[in-house]
């Protein structure tokens, strides 16, 4: 049985399937479709011609623009109709044509989006992605399955991210870049194939990181990627020297954690 708040406003041409849960002051515009297992929390707005389907929860204050399809079945070749979910946090904006898929059983069964994220026109978030908060994805950004993006990362228009890739906190990905490997926190990546071009100094400054600290992080960055050993051994070797710099430790922890993909670096790979 549907639970529709008395303060919700639903256009006469919209379709809200039996079973949907609609919160206070939700606005569902013309020709929208809300599926039977959808939860729209308070103050969500579907402007028009938007589809929210699957077992999907949309957080408070989100806005979904025309032609967006949120909660669609995954495009994984292993999709077999198993139970899976999509959870979107509060105050996210999904502009025209954005698509977000539910998870897969093999990937944990859940796609998760944090709070205050902005998805510009025609972005795609595939199955089992895990996104933090305050992320900006410009037009036509494509995330393949199982991608992890940490808080405050910015992805430029048209960039494509390989499946299972990690993008660290406050990283910056240039437009049209191919992200084939993990990107460290505060890293700045450009090109195809994507190469690290240093640190996101502008973003760090805007976040209140002081110049002295940025110089320290730059020094550590050079030791990690330009040292005599490999990246992981270089990172491990300098940990004690930077124990009082949280930004460097964050980078070192990211490298030490590892993942399914190699690390992006400033150097083009051979072969």
PDB file of C-alpha atoms in Angstrom:
ATOM      1  CA  UNK A   1       0.000   0.000   0.000  1.00  0.00           C
ATOM      2  CA  UNK A   2       1.319   3.451  -0.932  1.00  0.00           C
ATOM      3  CA  UNK A   3       2.067   6.019   1.765  1.00  0.00           C
ATOM      4  CA  UNK A   4       1.664   9.481   0.299  1.00  0.00           C
ATOM      5  CA  UNK A   5       2.011  12.506   2.589  1.00  0.00           C
ATOM      6  CA  UNK A   6      -0.896  14.915   2.572  1.00  0.00           C
ATOM      7  CA  UNK A   7       1.450  17.791   1.652  1.00  0.00           C
ATOM      8  CA  UNK A   8       2.801  16.060  -1.468  1.00  0.00           C
ATOM      9  CA  UNK A   9       1.813  17.541  -4.819  1.00  0.00           C
ATOM     10  CA  UNK A  10       1.439  15.053  -7.668  1.00  0.00           C
ATOM     11  CA  UNK A  11       0.566  16.222 -11.173  1.00  0.00           C
ATOM     12  CA  UNK A  12      -2.478  14.595 -12.725  1.00  0.00           C
ATOM     13  CA  UNK A  13      -0.380  13.124 -15.567  1.00  0.00           C
ATOM     14  CA  UNK A  14       2.204  11.524 -13.258  1.00  0.00           C
ATOM     15  CA  UNK A  15       2.074   7.804 -12.418  1.00  0.00           C
ATOM     16  CA  UNK A  16       2.857   6.732  -8.862  1.00  0.00           C
ATOM     17  CA  UNK A  17       2.678   2.965  -8.546  1.00  0.00           C
ATOM     18  CA  UNK A  18       1.009   1.280  -5.602  1.00  0.00           C
ATOM     19  CA  UNK A  19       3.578   0.731  -2.844  1.00  0.00           C
ATOM     20  CA  UNK A  20       5.617   3.912  -3.322  1.00  0.00           C
ATOM     21  CA  UNK A  21       6.369   6.024  -0.251  1.00  0.00           C
ATOM     22  CA  UNK A  22       6.099   9.778  -0.821  1.00  0.00           C
ATOM     23  CA  UNK A  23       7.275  12.181   1.895  1.00  0.00           C
ATOM     24  CA  UNK A  24       6.161  15.630   3.007  1.00  0.00           C
ATOM     25  CA  UNK A  25       6.189  18.468   0.453  1.00  0.00           C
ATOM     26  CA  UNK A  26       7.352  16.196  -2.373  1.00  0.00           C
ATOM     27  CA  UNK A  27       6.568  17.564  -5.829  1.00  0.00           C
ATOM     28  CA  UNK A  28       6.063  15.119  -8.709  1.00  0.00           C
ATOM     29  CA  UNK A  29       5.708  16.975 -11.993  1.00  0.00           C
ATOM     30  CA  UNK A  30       4.048  16.161 -15.294  1.00  0.00           C
ATOM     31  CA  UNK A  31       4.560  12.737 -16.898  1.00  0.00           C
ATOM     32  CA  UNK A  32       6.855  11.382 -14.170  1.00  0.00           C
ATOM     33  CA  UNK A  33       6.815   7.715 -13.175  1.00  0.00           C
ATOM     34  CA  UNK A  34       7.542   6.511  -9.641  1.00  0.00           C
ATOM     35  CA  UNK A  35       7.876   2.751  -9.169  1.00  0.00           C
ATOM     36  CA  UNK A  36       6.265   0.606  -6.460  1.00  0.00           C
ATOM     37  CA  UNK A  37       9.418   0.164  -4.335  1.00  0.00           C
ATOM     38  CA  UNK A  38      10.575   3.774  -4.435  1.00  0.00           C
ATOM     39  CA  UNK A  39      10.925   6.005  -1.379  1.00  0.00           C
ATOM     40  CA  UNK A  40      10.980   9.767  -1.988  1.00  0.00           C
ATOM     41  CA  UNK A  41      11.873  11.548   1.237  1.00  0.00           C
ATOM     42  CA  UNK A  42      10.682  15.016   2.223  1.00  0.00           C
ATOM     43  CA  UNK A  43      10.995  17.929  -0.210  1.00  0.00           C
ATOM     44  CA  UNK A  44      12.109  15.851  -3.203  1.00  0.00           C
ATOM     45  CA  UNK A  45      11.170  17.376  -6.543  1.00  0.00           C
ATOM     46  CA  UNK A  46      10.724  15.495  -9.823  1.00  0.00           C
ATOM     47  CA  UNK A  47      10.413  18.315 -12.312  1.00  0.00           C
ATOM     48  CA  UNK A  48       8.854  16.464 -15.269  1.00  0.00           C
ATOM     49  CA  UNK A  49       9.324  13.342 -17.428  1.00  0.00           C
ATOM     50  CA  UNK A  50      11.574  11.749 -14.793  1.00  0.00           C
ATOM     51  CA  UNK A  51      11.564   8.034 -13.936  1.00  0.00           C
ATOM     52  CA  UNK A  52      12.465   6.643 -10.515  1.00  0.00           C
ATOM     53  CA  UNK A  53      12.259   2.856 -10.424  1.00  0.00           C
ATOM     54  CA  UNK A  54      13.669  -0.223  -8.698  1.00  0.00           C
ATOM     55  CA  UNK A  55      14.228  -0.471  -4.954  1.00  0.00           C
ATOM     56  CA  UNK A  56      15.396   3.123  -4.706  1.00  0.00           C
ATOM     57  CA  UNK A  57      15.550   5.660  -1.900  1.00  0.00           C
ATOM     58  CA  UNK A  58      15.938   9.356  -2.739  1.00  0.00           C
ATOM     59  CA  UNK A  59      17.076  11.589   0.123  1.00  0.00           C
ATOM     60  CA  UNK A  60      15.551  14.813   1.360  1.00  0.00           C
ATOM     61  CA  UNK A  61      15.642  17.856  -0.874  1.00  0.00           C
ATOM     62  CA  UNK A  62      16.873  16.113  -4.021  1.00  0.00           C
ATOM     63  CA  UNK A  63      15.890  17.499  -7.426  1.00  0.00           C
ATOM     64  CA  UNK A  64      15.537  15.264 -10.478  1.00  0.00           C
ATOM     65  CA  UNK A  65      15.277  16.918 -13.873  1.00  0.00           C
ATOM     66  CA  UNK A  66      13.517  15.789 -17.083  1.00  0.00           C
ATOM     67  CA  UNK A  67      14.518  12.535 -18.788  1.00  0.00           C
ATOM     68  CA  UNK A  68      16.574  11.298 -15.837  1.00  0.00           C
ATOM     69  CA  UNK A  69      16.183   7.566 -15.089  1.00  0.00           C
ATOM     70  CA  UNK A  70      17.116   6.786 -11.509  1.00  0.00           C
ATOM     71  CA  UNK A  71      17.133   3.248 -10.127  1.00  0.00           C
ATOM     72  CA  UNK A  72      17.188   1.354 -13.397  1.00  0.00           C
ATOM     73  CA  UNK A  73      18.306  -2.275 -13.514  1.00  0.00           C
ATOM     74  CA  UNK A  74      22.065  -2.694 -13.815  1.00  0.00           C
ATOM     75  CA  UNK A  75      23.628  -3.116 -17.239  1.00  0.00           C
ATOM     76  CA  UNK A  76      25.908  -5.875 -15.960  1.00  0.00           C
ATOM     77  CA  UNK A  77      26.079  -8.950 -18.184  1.00  0.00           C
ATOM     78  CA  UNK A  78      25.552 -10.984 -15.005  1.00  0.00           C
ATOM     79  CA  UNK A  79      22.271  -9.261 -14.132  1.00  0.00           C
ATOM     80  CA  UNK A  80      19.627 -11.855 -13.376  1.00  0.00           C
ATOM     81  CA  UNK A  81      16.960  -9.866 -11.619  1.00  0.00           C
ATOM     82  CA  UNK A  82      18.228 -10.391  -8.066  1.00  0.00           C
ATOM     83  CA  UNK A  83      17.278  -8.007  -5.251  1.00  0.00           C
ATOM     84  CA  UNK A  84      19.427  -4.866  -5.309  1.00  0.00           C
ATOM     85  CA  UNK A  85      19.115  -1.238  -4.294  1.00  0.00           C
ATOM     86  CA  UNK A  86      20.072   2.362  -4.982  1.00  0.00           C
ATOM     87  CA  UNK A  87      20.357   4.847  -2.122  1.00  0.00           C
ATOM     88  CA  UNK A  88      20.801   8.562  -2.868  1.00  0.00           C
ATOM     89  CA  UNK A  89      21.604  10.949  -0.009  1.00  0.00           C
ATOM     90  CA  UNK A  90      20.127  14.350   0.763  1.00  0.00           C
ATOM     91  CA  UNK A  91      20.202  17.487  -1.390  1.00  0.00           C
ATOM     92  CA  UNK A  92      21.548  15.908  -4.561  1.00  0.00           C
ATOM     93  CA  UNK A  93      20.752  17.315  -7.991  1.00  0.00           C
ATOM     94  CA  UNK A  94      20.390  15.062 -11.033  1.00  0.00           C
ATOM     95  CA  UNK A  95      20.141  17.104 -14.194  1.00  0.00           C
ATOM     96  CA  UNK A  96      18.666  16.167 -17.568  1.00  0.00           C
ATOM     97  CA  UNK A  97      19.292  12.629 -18.787  1.00  0.00           C
ATOM     98  CA  UNK A  98      21.205  11.384 -15.735  1.00  0.00           C
ATOM     99  CA  UNK A  99      21.081   7.606 -15.240  1.00  0.00           C
ATOM    100  CA  UNK A 100      21.833   5.693 -12.040  1.00  0.00           C
ATOM    101  CA  UNK A 101      21.576   1.916 -11.714  1.00  0.00           C
ATOM    102  CA  UNK A 102      20.902  -0.331  -8.748  1.00  0.00           C
ATOM    103  CA  UNK A 103      23.596  -2.756  -7.569  1.00  0.00           C
ATOM    104  CA  UNK A 104      24.284  -6.392  -8.329  1.00  0.00           C
ATOM    105  CA  UNK A 105      24.511  -9.347  -5.977  1.00  0.00           C
ATOM    106  CA  UNK A 106      28.116  -9.947  -6.992  1.00  0.00           C
ATOM    107  CA  UNK A 107      29.033  -6.359  -6.133  1.00  0.00           C
ATOM    108  CA  UNK A 108      27.315  -6.155  -2.772  1.00  0.00           C
ATOM    109  CA  UNK A 109      23.820  -5.418  -4.068  1.00  0.00           C
ATOM    110  CA  UNK A 110      23.813  -1.682  -3.468  1.00  0.00           C
ATOM    111  CA  UNK A 111      24.722   1.520  -5.305  1.00  0.00           C
ATOM    112  CA  UNK A 112      25.224   4.397  -2.858  1.00  0.00           C
ATOM    113  CA  UNK A 113      25.386   8.170  -3.396  1.00  0.00           C
ATOM    114  CA  UNK A 114      26.235  10.566  -0.554  1.00  0.00           C
ATOM    115  CA  UNK A 115      24.821  14.011   0.233  1.00  0.00           C
ATOM    116  CA  UNK A 116      25.029  17.296  -1.682  1.00  0.00           C
ATOM    117  CA  UNK A 117      26.228  15.809  -4.960  1.00  0.00           C
ATOM    118  CA  UNK A 118      25.703  17.462  -8.343  1.00  0.00           C
ATOM    119  CA  UNK A 119      25.281  15.368 -11.494  1.00  0.00           C
ATOM    120  CA  UNK A 120      25.103  17.479 -14.640  1.00  0.00           C
ATOM    121  CA  UNK A 121      23.364  16.428 -17.857  1.00  0.00           C
ATOM    122  CA  UNK A 122      23.723  12.862 -19.129  1.00  0.00           C
ATOM    123  CA  UNK A 123      26.009  11.526 -16.398  1.00  0.00           C
ATOM    124  CA  UNK A 124      25.907   7.789 -15.736  1.00  0.00           C
ATOM    125  CA  UNK A 125      26.482   6.018 -12.415  1.00  0.00           C
ATOM    126  CA  UNK A 126      26.658   2.268 -12.973  1.00  0.00           C
ATOM    127  CA  UNK A 127      25.893  -0.650 -10.666  1.00  0.00           C
ATOM    128  CA  UNK A 128      27.609  -0.979  -7.295  1.00  0.00           C
ATOM    129  CA  UNK A 129      29.290   2.424  -7.406  1.00  0.00           C
ATOM    130  CA  UNK A 130      30.010   3.965  -4.007  1.00  0.00           C
ATOM    131  CA  UNK A 131      30.096   7.771  -4.009  1.00  0.00           C
ATOM    132  CA  UNK A 132      30.783  10.091  -1.098  1.00  0.00           C
ATOM    133  CA  UNK A 133      29.366  13.569  -0.522  1.00  0.00           C
ATOM    134  CA  UNK A 134      29.882  16.976  -2.162  1.00  0.00           C
ATOM    135  CA  UNK A 135      30.953  15.412  -5.474  1.00  0.00           C
ATOM    136  CA  UNK A 136      30.543  17.267  -8.761  1.00  0.00           C
ATOM    137  CA  UNK A 137      30.213  15.342 -12.009  1.00  0.00           C
ATOM    138  CA  UNK A 138      30.101  17.578 -15.075  1.00  0.00           C
ATOM    139  CA  UNK A 139      28.174  16.785 -18.257  1.00  0.00           C
ATOM    140  CA  UNK A 140      28.519  13.297 -19.753  1.00  0.00           C
ATOM    141  CA  UNK A 141      30.736  11.778 -17.057  1.00  0.00           C
ATOM    142  CA  UNK A 142      30.581   7.977 -17.154  1.00  0.00           C
ATOM    143  CA  UNK A 143      31.277   5.767 -14.147  1.00  0.00           C
ATOM    144  CA  UNK A 144      31.539   2.059 -14.863  1.00  0.00           C
ATOM    145  CA  UNK A 145      30.529  -0.542 -12.298  1.00  0.00           C
ATOM    146  CA  UNK A 146      32.080  -0.780  -8.817  1.00  0.00           C
ATOM    147  CA  UNK A 147      33.772   2.648  -8.984  1.00  0.00           C
ATOM    148  CA  UNK A 148      34.473   4.400  -5.657  1.00  0.00           C
ATOM    149  CA  UNK A 149      34.607   8.210  -5.569  1.00  0.00           C
ATOM    150  CA  UNK A 150      35.448   9.952  -2.295  1.00  0.00           C
ATOM    151  CA  UNK A 151      34.117  13.240  -0.920  1.00  0.00           C
ATOM    152  CA  UNK A 152      34.571  16.521  -2.796  1.00  0.00           C
ATOM    153  CA  UNK A 153      36.031  14.992  -5.951  1.00  0.00           C
ATOM    154  CA  UNK A 154      35.352  16.901  -9.182  1.00  0.00           C
ATOM    155  CA  UNK A 155      35.051  15.064 -12.497  1.00  0.00           C
ATOM    156  CA  UNK A 156      35.273  17.139 -15.672  1.00  0.00           C
ATOM    157  CA  UNK A 157      32.920  16.806 -18.607  1.00  0.00           C
ATOM    158  CA  UNK A 158      33.074  13.668 -20.719  1.00  0.00           C
ATOM    159  CA  UNK A 159      35.565  11.757 -18.595  1.00  0.00           C
ATOM    160  CA  UNK A 160      35.210   7.979 -18.360  1.00  0.00           C
ATOM    161  CA  UNK A 161      36.147   5.907 -15.310  1.00  0.00           C
ATOM    162  CA  UNK A 162      37.124   2.238 -15.626  1.00  0.00           C
ATOM    163  CA  UNK A 163      35.307  -0.308 -13.478  1.00  0.00           C
ATOM    164  CA  UNK A 164      36.679  -0.969  -9.970  1.00  0.00           C
ATOM    165  CA  UNK A 165      38.655   2.291  -9.994  1.00  0.00           C
ATOM    166  CA  UNK A 166      39.035   4.403  -6.843  1.00  0.00           C
ATOM    167  CA  UNK A 167      39.132   8.207  -6.935  1.00  0.00           C
ATOM    168  CA  UNK A 168      40.408   9.795  -3.730  1.00  0.00           C
ATOM    169  CA  UNK A 169      38.992  12.681  -1.761  1.00  0.00           C
ATOM    170  CA  UNK A 170      39.160  16.086  -3.416  1.00  0.00           C
ATOM    171  CA  UNK A 171      40.793  14.711  -6.561  1.00  0.00           C
ATOM    172  CA  UNK A 172      40.240  16.612  -9.797  1.00  0.00           C
ATOM    173  CA  UNK A 173      39.711  14.784 -13.102  1.00  0.00           C
ATOM    174  CA  UNK A 174      40.074  16.887 -16.252  1.00  0.00           C
ATOM    175  CA  UNK A 175      37.466  16.864 -18.987  1.00  0.00           C
ATOM    176  CA  UNK A 176      37.572  13.993 -21.528  1.00  0.00           C
ATOM    177  CA  UNK A 177      40.100  12.095 -19.409  1.00  0.00           C
ATOM    178  CA  UNK A 178      40.272   8.310 -19.366  1.00  0.00           C
ATOM    179  CA  UNK A 179      40.604   7.169 -15.757  1.00  0.00           C
ATOM    180  CA  UNK A 180      42.073   3.694 -16.030  1.00  0.00           C
ATOM    181  CA  UNK A 181      43.767   3.522 -12.624  1.00  0.00           C
ATOM    182  CA  UNK A 182      43.221   4.719  -9.059  1.00  0.00           C
ATOM    183  CA  UNK A 183      43.688   8.445  -8.416  1.00  0.00           C
ATOM    184  CA  UNK A 184      45.185   9.499  -5.076  1.00  0.00           C
ATOM    185  CA  UNK A 185      43.436  11.996  -2.785  1.00  0.00           C
ATOM    186  CA  UNK A 186      44.127  15.575  -3.936  1.00  0.00           C
ATOM    187  CA  UNK A 187      45.496  14.233  -7.230  1.00  0.00           C
ATOM    188  CA  UNK A 188      44.898  16.026 -10.507  1.00  0.00           C
ATOM    189  CA  UNK A 189      44.563  13.779 -13.541  1.00  0.00           C
ATOM    190  CA  UNK A 190      44.259  14.646 -17.233  1.00  0.00           C
ATOM    191  CA  UNK A 191      44.490  12.985 -20.624  1.00  0.00           C
ATOM    192  CA  UNK A 192      43.892   9.689 -22.364  1.00  0.00           C
ATOM    193  CA  UNK A 193      45.388   7.615 -20.912  1.00  0.00           C
ATOM    194  CA  UNK A 194      45.039   9.696 -17.766  1.00  0.00           C
ATOM    195  CA  UNK A 195      48.248  10.869 -16.118  1.00  0.00           C
ATOM    196  CA  UNK A 196      48.732  12.601 -12.784  1.00  0.00           C
ATOM    197  CA  UNK A 197      49.680  16.228 -13.295  1.00  0.00           C
ATOM    198  CA  UNK A 198      50.357  17.087  -9.672  1.00  0.00           C
ATOM    199  CA  UNK A 199      48.036  18.125  -6.872  1.00  0.00           C
ATOM    200  CA  UNK A 200      44.673  19.863  -6.908  1.00  0.00           C
ATOM    201  CA  UNK A 201      46.167  22.968  -5.285  1.00  0.00           C
ATOM    202  CA  UNK A 202      43.186  25.173  -6.147  1.00  0.00           C
ATOM    203  CA  UNK A 203      40.798  22.755  -4.480  1.00  0.00           C
ATOM    204  CA  UNK A 204      43.034  22.392  -1.444  1.00  0.00           C
ATOM    205  CA  UNK A 205      43.278  26.166  -1.079  1.00  0.00           C
ATOM    206  CA  UNK A 206      39.512  26.569  -1.349  1.00  0.00           C
ATOM    207  CA  UNK A 207      39.127  23.918   1.352  1.00  0.00           C
ATOM    208  CA  UNK A 208      41.272  25.992   3.703  1.00  0.00           C
ATOM    209  CA  UNK A 209      44.560  24.087   3.433  1.00  0.00           C
ATOM    210  CA  UNK A 210      47.377  26.558   4.096  1.00  0.00           C
ATOM    211  CA  UNK A 211      50.314  27.225   1.781  1.00  0.00           C
ATOM    212  CA  UNK A 212      52.818  25.696   4.183  1.00  0.00           C
ATOM    213  CA  UNK A 213      50.841  22.467   4.313  1.00  0.00           C
ATOM    214  CA  UNK A 214      50.477  22.396   0.524  1.00  0.00           C
ATOM    215  CA  UNK A 215      54.266  22.680   0.224  1.00  0.00           C
ATOM    216  CA  UNK A 216      54.637  19.710   2.564  1.00  0.00           C
ATOM    217  CA  UNK A 217      52.187  17.632   0.511  1.00  0.00           C
ATOM    218  CA  UNK A 218      53.995  18.579  -2.704  1.00  0.00           C
ATOM    219  CA  UNK A 219      57.283  17.417  -1.221  1.00  0.00           C
ATOM    220  CA  UNK A 220      55.755  14.101  -0.237  1.00  0.00           C
ATOM    221  CA  UNK A 221      54.189  13.747  -3.691  1.00  0.00           C
ATOM    222  CA  UNK A 222      57.637  14.066  -5.311  1.00  0.00           C
ATOM    223  CA  UNK A 223      59.134  11.528  -2.936  1.00  0.00           C
ATOM    224  CA  UNK A 224      56.352   9.054  -3.693  1.00  0.00           C
ATOM    225  CA  UNK A 225      56.380   9.331  -7.485  1.00  0.00           C
ATOM    226  CA  UNK A 226      59.966  10.390  -8.195  1.00  0.00           C
ATOM    227  CA  UNK A 227      61.828   8.351  -5.581  1.00  0.00           C
ATOM    228  CA  UNK A 228      64.212   5.537  -6.446  1.00  0.00           C
ATOM    229  CA  UNK A 229      61.887   2.698  -5.441  1.00  0.00           C
ATOM    230  CA  UNK A 230      58.412   1.818  -6.645  1.00  0.00           C
ATOM    231  CA  UNK A 231      55.460   3.943  -5.586  1.00  0.00           C
ATOM    232  CA  UNK A 232      54.260   1.692  -2.781  1.00  0.00           C
ATOM    233  CA  UNK A 233      57.685   1.225  -1.217  1.00  0.00           C
ATOM    234  CA  UNK A 234      58.394   4.965  -1.507  1.00  0.00           C
ATOM    235  CA  UNK A 235      55.085   5.721   0.226  1.00  0.00           C
ATOM    236  CA  UNK A 236      55.773   3.272   3.047  1.00  0.00           C
ATOM    237  CA  UNK A 237      59.286   4.628   3.564  1.00  0.00           C
ATOM    238  CA  UNK A 238      58.193   8.225   4.209  1.00  0.00           C
ATOM    239  CA  UNK A 239      55.236   7.579   6.542  1.00  0.00           C
ATOM    240  CA  UNK A 240      57.091   8.376   9.768  1.00  0.00           C
ATOM    241  CA  UNK A 241      58.385  11.644   8.326  1.00  0.00           C
ATOM    242  CA  UNK A 242      54.849  12.971   7.746  1.00  0.00           C
ATOM    243  CA  UNK A 243      52.967  11.679  10.771  1.00  0.00           C
ATOM    244  CA  UNK A 244      51.896  15.244  11.637  1.00  0.00           C
ATOM    245  CA  UNK A 245      50.403  16.030   8.188  1.00  0.00           C
ATOM    246  CA  UNK A 246      46.931  14.539   7.826  1.00  0.00           C
ATOM    247  CA  UNK A 247      46.780  15.212   4.075  1.00  0.00           C
ATOM    248  CA  UNK A 248      49.945  13.214   3.394  1.00  0.00           C
ATOM    249  CA  UNK A 249      48.829  10.399   5.689  1.00  0.00           C
ATOM    250  CA  UNK A 250      45.531  10.273   3.794  1.00  0.00           C
ATOM    251  CA  UNK A 251      47.434   9.790   0.524  1.00  0.00           C
ATOM    252  CA  UNK A 252      49.682   7.148   2.088  1.00  0.00           C
ATOM    253  CA  UNK A 253      46.698   5.275   3.528  1.00  0.00           C
ATOM    254  CA  UNK A 254      45.003   5.318   0.108  1.00  0.00           C
ATOM    255  CA  UNK A 255      48.117   3.839  -1.508  1.00  0.00           C
ATOM    256  CA  UNK A 256      48.584   1.242   1.242  1.00  0.00           C
ATOM    257  CA  UNK A 257      44.943   0.117   1.045  1.00  0.00           C
ATOM    258  CA  UNK A 258      45.357  -0.899  -2.570  1.00  0.00           C
ATOM    259  CA  UNK A 259      42.527  -1.995  -4.819  1.00  0.00           C
ATOM    260  CA  UNK A 260      41.711  -3.907  -7.963  1.00  0.00           C
ATOM    261  CA  UNK A 261      43.418  -1.309 -10.139  1.00  0.00           C
ATOM    262  CA  UNK A 262      46.975   0.004 -10.233  1.00  0.00           C
ATOM    263  CA  UNK A 263      47.764   3.590  -9.232  1.00  0.00           C
ATOM    264  CA  UNK A 264      47.721   6.464 -11.673  1.00  0.00           C
ATOM    265  CA  UNK A 265      51.123   8.112 -11.910  1.00  0.00           C
ATOM    266  CA  UNK A 266      52.772  11.066 -13.707  1.00  0.00           C
ATOM    267  CA  UNK A 267      54.457   8.671 -16.129  1.00  0.00           C
ATOM    268  CA  UNK A 268      53.061   6.879 -19.167  1.00  0.00           C
ATOM    269  CA  UNK A 269      53.114   3.113 -18.817  1.00  0.00           C
ATOM    270  CA  UNK A 270      55.223   1.126 -21.230  1.00  0.00           C
ATOM    271  CA  UNK A 271      53.836  -1.679 -23.347  1.00  0.00           C
TER     272      UNK A 271
END
